[in-house]
Amino acid sequence: MPQLDTSTWSITILSMIITLFLVFQLKVSKYYFPEDPKPALVATPKPATPWEKKWTKIYFPLLLPL
Amino acid sequence: MNENLFSSFITPVMMGLPIVIVIVMFPSIMFPSPNRLINNRLISIQQWLVQLTSKQMLAIHNQKGQTWALMLMSLILFIGSTNLLGLLPHSFTPTTQLSLNLGMAIPLWAGTVITGFRYKTKASLAHFLPQGTPLPLIPMLIIIETISLFIQPMALAVRLTANITAGHLLIHLIGGATLALMNISAATAMVTFMILILLTILEFAVALIQAYVFTLLVSLYLHDNT
């Protein structure tokens, strides 16, 4: 059986080690799997009530003429 | 006839140069490295397949075991691509060589066992004695468990070698039979040809399955030891 001829074993094992542990791992290490970025939940601002749209002097308590 | 049958398993040497190096490295050409942000279809398909396989295979491992992801993925790619390329006519399949399979199995298995000894010494030694064995059986059981531990790399290597070699031999034999029968009786040759086709389909499956089994077992040994 030619597989049991040990004269060629060293070169076969050496080439396998180079291929498996160097070449293939260098290629697979360059694979990147992009994450799926999900948009962050943006808090919708509360719609301004009519009396808050206009800033008037009376909202400063310390400025009230009392 | 004997010499002719096994001649495809001789390590190829062309004019004194061992071209087996080139043959072993050849499947890596089928997997181009991704260099761009958006790659071409071939690389994208391969990346997707690797992602699918790695998710499936690494799901059972913990943090420590998942550091082996690169090793396991390149292992399954190497064995799978080598086996599939070996199905081309007149090609040399490196995985039929016992040397290559032993060279893969022993370091990987030893790596898993040594990892287990380093990080979980008591637990990995405890594997030698299953829970709840009656006291008089203990010495015999430890011997049996030790033997079954040391036979793991041998079984890995010989399983892969034997399966791929047997498949290739069958294809050679049945192909030769079909050729010889063509002059004698065309109908029998047709039957043999159908058998050849079925066998080739089987060999495609075996090529992939053997890669999977090898990698799965390594991953299982890893799981026991991390």
Short mmCIF file of C-alpha atoms in Angstrom, two decimals:
data_model
loop_
_atom_site.label_atom_id
_atom_site.label_comp_id
_atom_site.label_asym_id
_atom_site.label_seq_id
_atom_site.Cartn_x
_atom_site.Cartn_y
_atom_site.Cartn_z
CA MET A 1 0.00 0.00 0.00
CA PRO A 2 1.72 3.21 -1.08
CA GLN A 3 0.34 5.17 1.85
CA LEU A 4 2.61 3.23 4.18
CA ASP A 5 5.81 4.28 2.42
CA THR A 6 7.24 6.51 5.12
CA SER A 7 9.87 8.17 2.93
CA THR A 8 7.35 10.75 1.73
CA TRP A 9 5.68 11.29 5.08
CA SER A 10 7.84 14.23 6.18
CA ILE A 11 7.25 16.33 3.07
CA THR A 12 3.52 15.59 3.11
CA ILE A 13 3.13 16.54 6.76
CA LEU A 14 5.24 19.66 6.27
CA SER A 15 3.17 20.87 3.33
CA MET A 16 -0.04 20.12 5.23
CA ILE A 17 1.13 22.10 8.24
CA ILE A 18 2.01 25.06 6.04
CA THR A 19 -1.32 24.93 4.24
CA LEU A 20 -3.60 24.30 7.16
CA PHE A 21 -1.98 26.41 9.85
CA LEU A 22 -0.69 29.26 7.68
CA VAL A 23 -2.39 29.71 4.35
CA PHE A 24 -5.97 28.77 5.21
CA GLN A 25 -5.93 30.56 8.53
CA LEU A 26 -4.58 33.73 6.96
CA LYS A 27 -7.43 33.65 4.44
CA VAL A 28 -10.19 32.86 6.91
CA SER A 29 -8.91 35.42 9.41
CA LYS A 30 -9.55 38.11 6.81
CA TYR A 31 -13.24 37.23 6.62
CA TYR A 32 -15.35 39.81 8.33
CA PHE A 33 -18.98 39.56 9.14
CA PRO A 34 -20.50 43.02 9.27
CA GLU A 35 -22.83 43.60 12.16
CA ASP A 36 -26.41 44.59 11.48
CA PRO A 37 -26.56 48.07 12.87
CA LYS A 38 -30.01 48.86 14.22
CA PRO A 39 -31.02 52.52 14.54
CA ALA A 40 -31.19 53.64 18.16
CA LEU A 41 -34.63 54.56 19.38
CA VAL A 42 -34.80 58.33 19.09
CA ALA A 43 -37.04 59.76 21.74
CA THR A 44 -39.76 61.73 19.97
CA PRO A 45 -39.92 65.15 21.54
CA LYS A 46 -43.15 66.08 23.22
CA PRO A 47 -45.09 68.43 20.92
CA ALA A 48 -45.05 71.93 22.39
CA THR A 49 -48.39 72.92 23.96
CA PRO A 50 -49.75 76.28 22.75
CA TRP A 51 -48.85 78.19 25.90
CA GLU A 52 -45.27 76.94 25.80
CA LYS A 53 -44.65 78.16 22.27
CA LYS A 54 -44.37 81.77 23.34
CA TRP A 55 -42.03 82.65 26.12
CA THR A 56 -43.32 85.53 28.17
CA LYS A 57 -42.01 87.45 31.06
CA ILE A 58 -44.57 86.08 33.47
CA TYR A 59 -42.87 82.64 33.46
CA PHE A 60 -40.03 84.01 35.50
CA PRO A 61 -41.46 83.84 39.00
CA LEU A 62 -38.84 86.20 40.37
CA LEU A 63 -39.77 88.81 37.77
CA LEU A 64 -43.44 88.84 38.58
CA PRO A 65 -44.47 92.29 39.68
CA LEU A 66 -45.72 91.06 43.05
CA MET B 1 -3.37 -5.17 -11.45
CA ASN B 2 -2.50 -4.59 -7.80
CA GLU B 3 0.19 -2.07 -8.63
CA ASN B 4 -2.05 -0.30 -11.12
CA LEU B 5 -4.93 0.01 -8.70
CA PHE B 6 -2.96 1.72 -5.97
CA SER B 7 -0.84 3.86 -8.28
CA SER B 8 -3.06 6.92 -7.79
CA PHE B 9 -2.19 6.93 -4.09
CA ILE B 10 1.57 7.29 -4.55
CA THR B 11 2.80 10.71 -3.44
CA PRO B 12 3.42 12.53 -6.72
CA VAL B 13 7.00 13.35 -7.56
CA MET B 14 7.78 14.99 -10.88
CA MET B 15 11.40 14.68 -12.03
CA GLY B 16 12.62 14.38 -8.47
CA LEU B 17 10.70 17.43 -7.24
CA PRO B 18 8.05 16.76 -4.62
CA ILE B 19 5.09 18.45 -6.23
CA VAL B 20 2.90 17.20 -3.39
CA ILE B 21 3.54 20.60 -1.76
CA VAL B 22 1.86 22.34 -4.68
CA ILE B 23 -0.99 19.85 -4.69
CA VAL B 24 -1.66 20.24 -0.96
CA MET B 25 -1.62 24.03 -1.27
CA PHE B 26 -3.78 24.10 -4.38
CA PRO B 27 -7.25 24.15 -2.73
CA SER B 28 -6.38 27.42 -0.99
CA ILE B 29 -6.48 29.10 -4.41
CA MET B 30 -10.21 28.33 -4.51
CA PHE B 31 -10.72 30.68 -1.54
CA PRO B 32 -9.56 34.19 -2.48
CA SER B 33 -8.87 36.58 0.37
CA PRO B 34 -11.38 39.38 0.82
CA ASN B 35 -9.52 42.63 0.26
CA ARG B 36 -12.30 45.11 -0.42
CA LEU B 37 -15.15 46.58 1.53
CA ILE B 38 -17.70 45.01 -0.85
CA ASN B 39 -16.35 41.80 -2.29
CA ASN B 40 -17.30 39.87 -5.36
CA ARG B 41 -19.91 37.13 -5.35
CA LEU B 42 -17.53 34.23 -4.90
CA ILE B 43 -15.95 35.66 -1.78
CA SER B 44 -19.32 36.77 -0.42
CA ILE B 45 -20.80 33.32 -0.89
CA GLN B 46 -17.80 31.70 0.80
CA GLN B 47 -17.98 34.15 3.69
CA TRP B 48 -21.66 33.46 4.11
CA LEU B 49 -21.07 29.70 4.12
CA VAL B 50 -18.29 30.02 6.67
CA GLN B 51 -20.52 32.17 8.85
CA LEU B 52 -23.33 29.61 8.63
CA THR B 53 -21.01 26.71 9.45
CA SER B 54 -19.24 28.49 12.27
CA LYS B 55 -22.49 29.52 13.94
CA GLN B 56 -23.69 25.94 13.80
CA MET B 57 -20.46 24.44 15.03
CA LEU B 58 -19.50 26.90 17.75
CA ALA B 59 -22.91 27.12 19.36
CA ILE B 60 -22.10 24.36 21.88
CA HIS B 61 -18.83 25.87 23.04
CA ASN B 62 -18.17 28.32 25.83
CA GLN B 63 -15.88 31.32 25.65
CA LYS B 64 -12.73 29.25 25.92
CA GLY B 65 -13.76 26.84 23.21
CA GLN B 66 -14.77 29.57 20.80
CA THR B 67 -11.17 30.71 20.50
CA TRP B 68 -10.75 27.63 18.33
CA ALA B 69 -13.18 29.03 15.74
CA LEU B 70 -10.48 29.93 13.19
CA MET B 71 -8.83 26.53 13.52
CA LEU B 72 -12.06 24.58 13.11
CA MET B 73 -13.23 26.63 10.14
CA SER B 74 -9.96 26.33 8.26
CA LEU B 75 -9.95 22.62 9.08
CA ILE B 76 -13.35 22.00 7.58
CA LEU B 77 -12.52 24.14 4.54
CA PHE B 78 -9.23 22.34 3.99
CA ILE B 79 -10.61 18.82 4.27
CA GLY B 80 -13.79 19.61 2.32
CA SER B 81 -12.02 21.32 -0.57
CA THR B 82 -9.27 18.68 -0.73
CA ASN B 83 -11.81 15.86 -0.83
CA LEU B 84 -13.96 17.53 -3.47
CA LEU B 85 -11.00 18.33 -5.72
CA GLY B 86 -9.90 14.72 -5.39
CA LEU B 87 -13.02 13.61 -7.23
CA LEU B 88 -11.67 15.03 -10.48
CA PRO B 89 -10.28 12.31 -12.74
CA HIS B 90 -6.56 11.61 -12.47
CA SER B 91 -6.15 13.92 -9.51
CA PHE B 92 -4.21 13.17 -6.36
CA THR B 93 -6.14 13.44 -3.10
CA PRO B 94 -3.89 14.39 -0.22
CA THR B 95 -6.38 13.17 2.36
CA THR B 96 -5.84 9.59 1.19
CA GLN B 97 -2.39 9.82 2.71
CA LEU B 98 -2.26 8.45 6.23
CA SER B 99 0.65 10.77 6.94
CA LEU B 100 -1.40 13.88 6.31
CA ASN B 101 -4.34 12.69 8.35
CA LEU B 102 -2.16 11.63 11.26
CA GLY B 103 -0.39 14.97 11.05
CA MET B 104 -3.77 16.69 11.35
CA ALA B 105 -5.37 14.44 13.94
CA ILE B 106 -2.58 14.07 16.48
CA PRO B 107 -1.73 17.75 17.02
CA LEU B 108 -5.38 18.80 17.14
CA TRP B 109 -6.38 16.04 19.54
CA ALA B 110 -3.30 16.67 21.68
CA GLY B 111 -4.18 20.36 21.72
CA THR B 112 -7.62 19.66 23.11
CA VAL B 113 -6.32 17.24 25.74
CA ILE B 114 -3.54 19.57 26.86
CA THR B 115 -6.02 22.45 27.05
CA GLY B 116 -8.18 20.32 29.30
CA PHE B 117 -5.24 19.37 31.52
CA ARG B 118 -4.11 22.96 31.88
CA TYR B 119 -7.41 24.58 32.71
CA LYS B 120 -9.55 21.90 34.26
CA THR B 121 -7.09 19.29 35.51
CA LYS B 122 -9.41 17.51 37.91
CA ALA B 123 -12.35 17.49 35.54
CA SER B 124 -10.33 16.18 32.60
CA LEU B 125 -8.85 13.42 34.74
CA ALA B 126 -12.34 12.65 35.98
CA HIS B 127 -13.33 11.68 32.46
CA PHE B 128 -11.49 8.43 33.03
CA LEU B 129 -14.03 7.22 35.52
CA PRO B 130 -17.73 7.45 34.68
CA GLN B 131 -20.05 8.26 37.53
CA GLY B 132 -21.53 5.46 39.55
CA THR B 133 -19.21 2.61 38.63
CA PRO B 134 -19.08 -0.22 41.15
CA LEU B 135 -15.82 -0.33 43.14
CA PRO B 136 -14.30 -3.59 41.83
CA LEU B 137 -14.68 -2.45 38.22
CA ILE B 138 -12.66 0.74 38.69
CA PRO B 139 -9.13 -0.41 37.67
CA MET B 140 -10.38 -2.14 34.54
CA LEU B 141 -12.52 0.83 33.60
CA ILE B 142 -9.64 3.27 33.96
CA ILE B 143 -7.56 1.12 31.62
CA ILE B 144 -10.39 0.98 29.12
CA GLU B 145 -10.98 4.73 29.26
CA THR B 146 -7.26 5.43 28.80
CA ILE B 147 -7.15 3.19 25.76
CA SER B 148 -10.24 4.84 24.32
CA LEU B 149 -8.68 8.25 24.88
CA PHE B 150 -5.47 7.38 23.10
CA ILE B 151 -7.28 5.73 20.24
CA GLN B 152 -9.17 8.95 19.41
CA PRO B 153 -6.47 10.51 17.15
CA MET B 154 -5.77 7.18 15.47
CA ALA B 155 -9.46 6.72 14.77
CA LEU B 156 -9.75 10.24 13.38
CA ALA B 157 -6.86 9.74 10.98
CA VAL B 158 -7.67 6.22 9.88
CA ARG B 159 -11.39 7.02 9.44
CA LEU B 160 -10.68 9.81 7.01
CA THR B 161 -7.98 7.89 5.14
CA ALA B 162 -10.00 4.71 4.83
CA ASN B 163 -13.21 6.39 3.73
CA ILE B 164 -11.67 8.51 1.00
CA THR B 165 -9.31 5.74 -0.19
CA ALA B 166 -12.13 3.19 -0.32
CA GLY B 167 -14.33 5.55 -2.28
CA HIS B 168 -11.61 6.27 -4.82
CA LEU B 169 -10.79 2.58 -5.18
CA LEU B 170 -14.44 1.74 -5.81
CA ILE B 171 -14.69 4.40 -8.48
CA HIS B 172 -11.53 3.05 -10.16
CA LEU B 173 -12.77 -0.53 -10.03
CA ILE B 174 -16.29 0.10 -11.25
CA GLY B 175 -15.05 2.49 -13.93
CA GLY B 176 -12.63 -0.16 -15.12
CA ALA B 177 -15.41 -2.74 -15.10
CA THR B 178 -17.68 -0.47 -17.17
CA LEU B 179 -14.92 0.06 -19.69
CA ALA B 180 -14.20 -3.65 -19.95
CA LEU B 181 -17.88 -4.51 -20.27
CA MET B 182 -18.52 -2.07 -23.11
CA ASN B 183 -17.03 -4.41 -25.68
CA ILE B 184 -18.79 -7.46 -24.30
CA SER B 185 -22.34 -6.32 -23.67
CA ALA B 186 -23.58 -2.74 -23.89
CA ALA B 187 -26.57 -3.32 -21.60
CA THR B 188 -24.45 -4.56 -18.71
CA ALA B 189 -22.13 -1.66 -19.30
CA MET B 190 -25.10 0.69 -18.92
CA VAL B 191 -25.98 -0.90 -15.60
CA THR B 192 -22.43 -0.55 -14.41
CA PHE B 193 -22.40 3.03 -15.63
CA MET B 194 -25.50 3.79 -13.56
CA ILE B 195 -23.75 2.30 -10.56
CA LEU B 196 -20.78 4.55 -11.30
CA ILE B 197 -23.00 7.63 -11.41
CA LEU B 198 -24.65 6.74 -8.11
CA LEU B 199 -21.25 6.08 -6.59
CA THR B 200 -19.95 9.46 -7.72
CA ILE B 201 -22.91 11.19 -6.12
CA LEU B 202 -22.18 9.24 -2.96
CA GLU B 203 -18.57 10.28 -3.10
CA PHE B 204 -19.53 13.93 -3.28
CA ALA B 205 -21.56 13.47 -0.15
CA VAL B 206 -18.80 11.49 1.53
CA ALA B 207 -16.26 14.17 0.73
CA LEU B 208 -18.27 16.77 2.57
CA ILE B 209 -19.45 14.47 5.32
CA GLN B 210 -15.96 13.33 6.18
CA ALA B 211 -14.79 16.90 6.51
CA TYR B 212 -17.72 17.59 8.75
CA VAL B 213 -17.21 14.52 10.88
CA PHE B 214 -13.54 15.23 11.40
CA THR B 215 -14.19 18.77 12.45
CA LEU B 216 -17.15 17.81 14.59
CA LEU B 217 -15.16 15.26 16.50
CA VAL B 218 -12.31 17.66 17.11
CA SER B 219 -14.87 20.14 18.35
CA LEU B 220 -16.38 17.50 20.59
CA TYR B 221 -13.03 16.65 22.12
CA LEU B 222 -12.59 20.36 22.61
CA HIS B 223 -15.95 20.62 24.33
CA ASP B 224 -15.01 17.91 26.77
CA ASN B 225 -11.88 19.76 27.66
CA THR B 226 -12.88 23.42 27.96
#
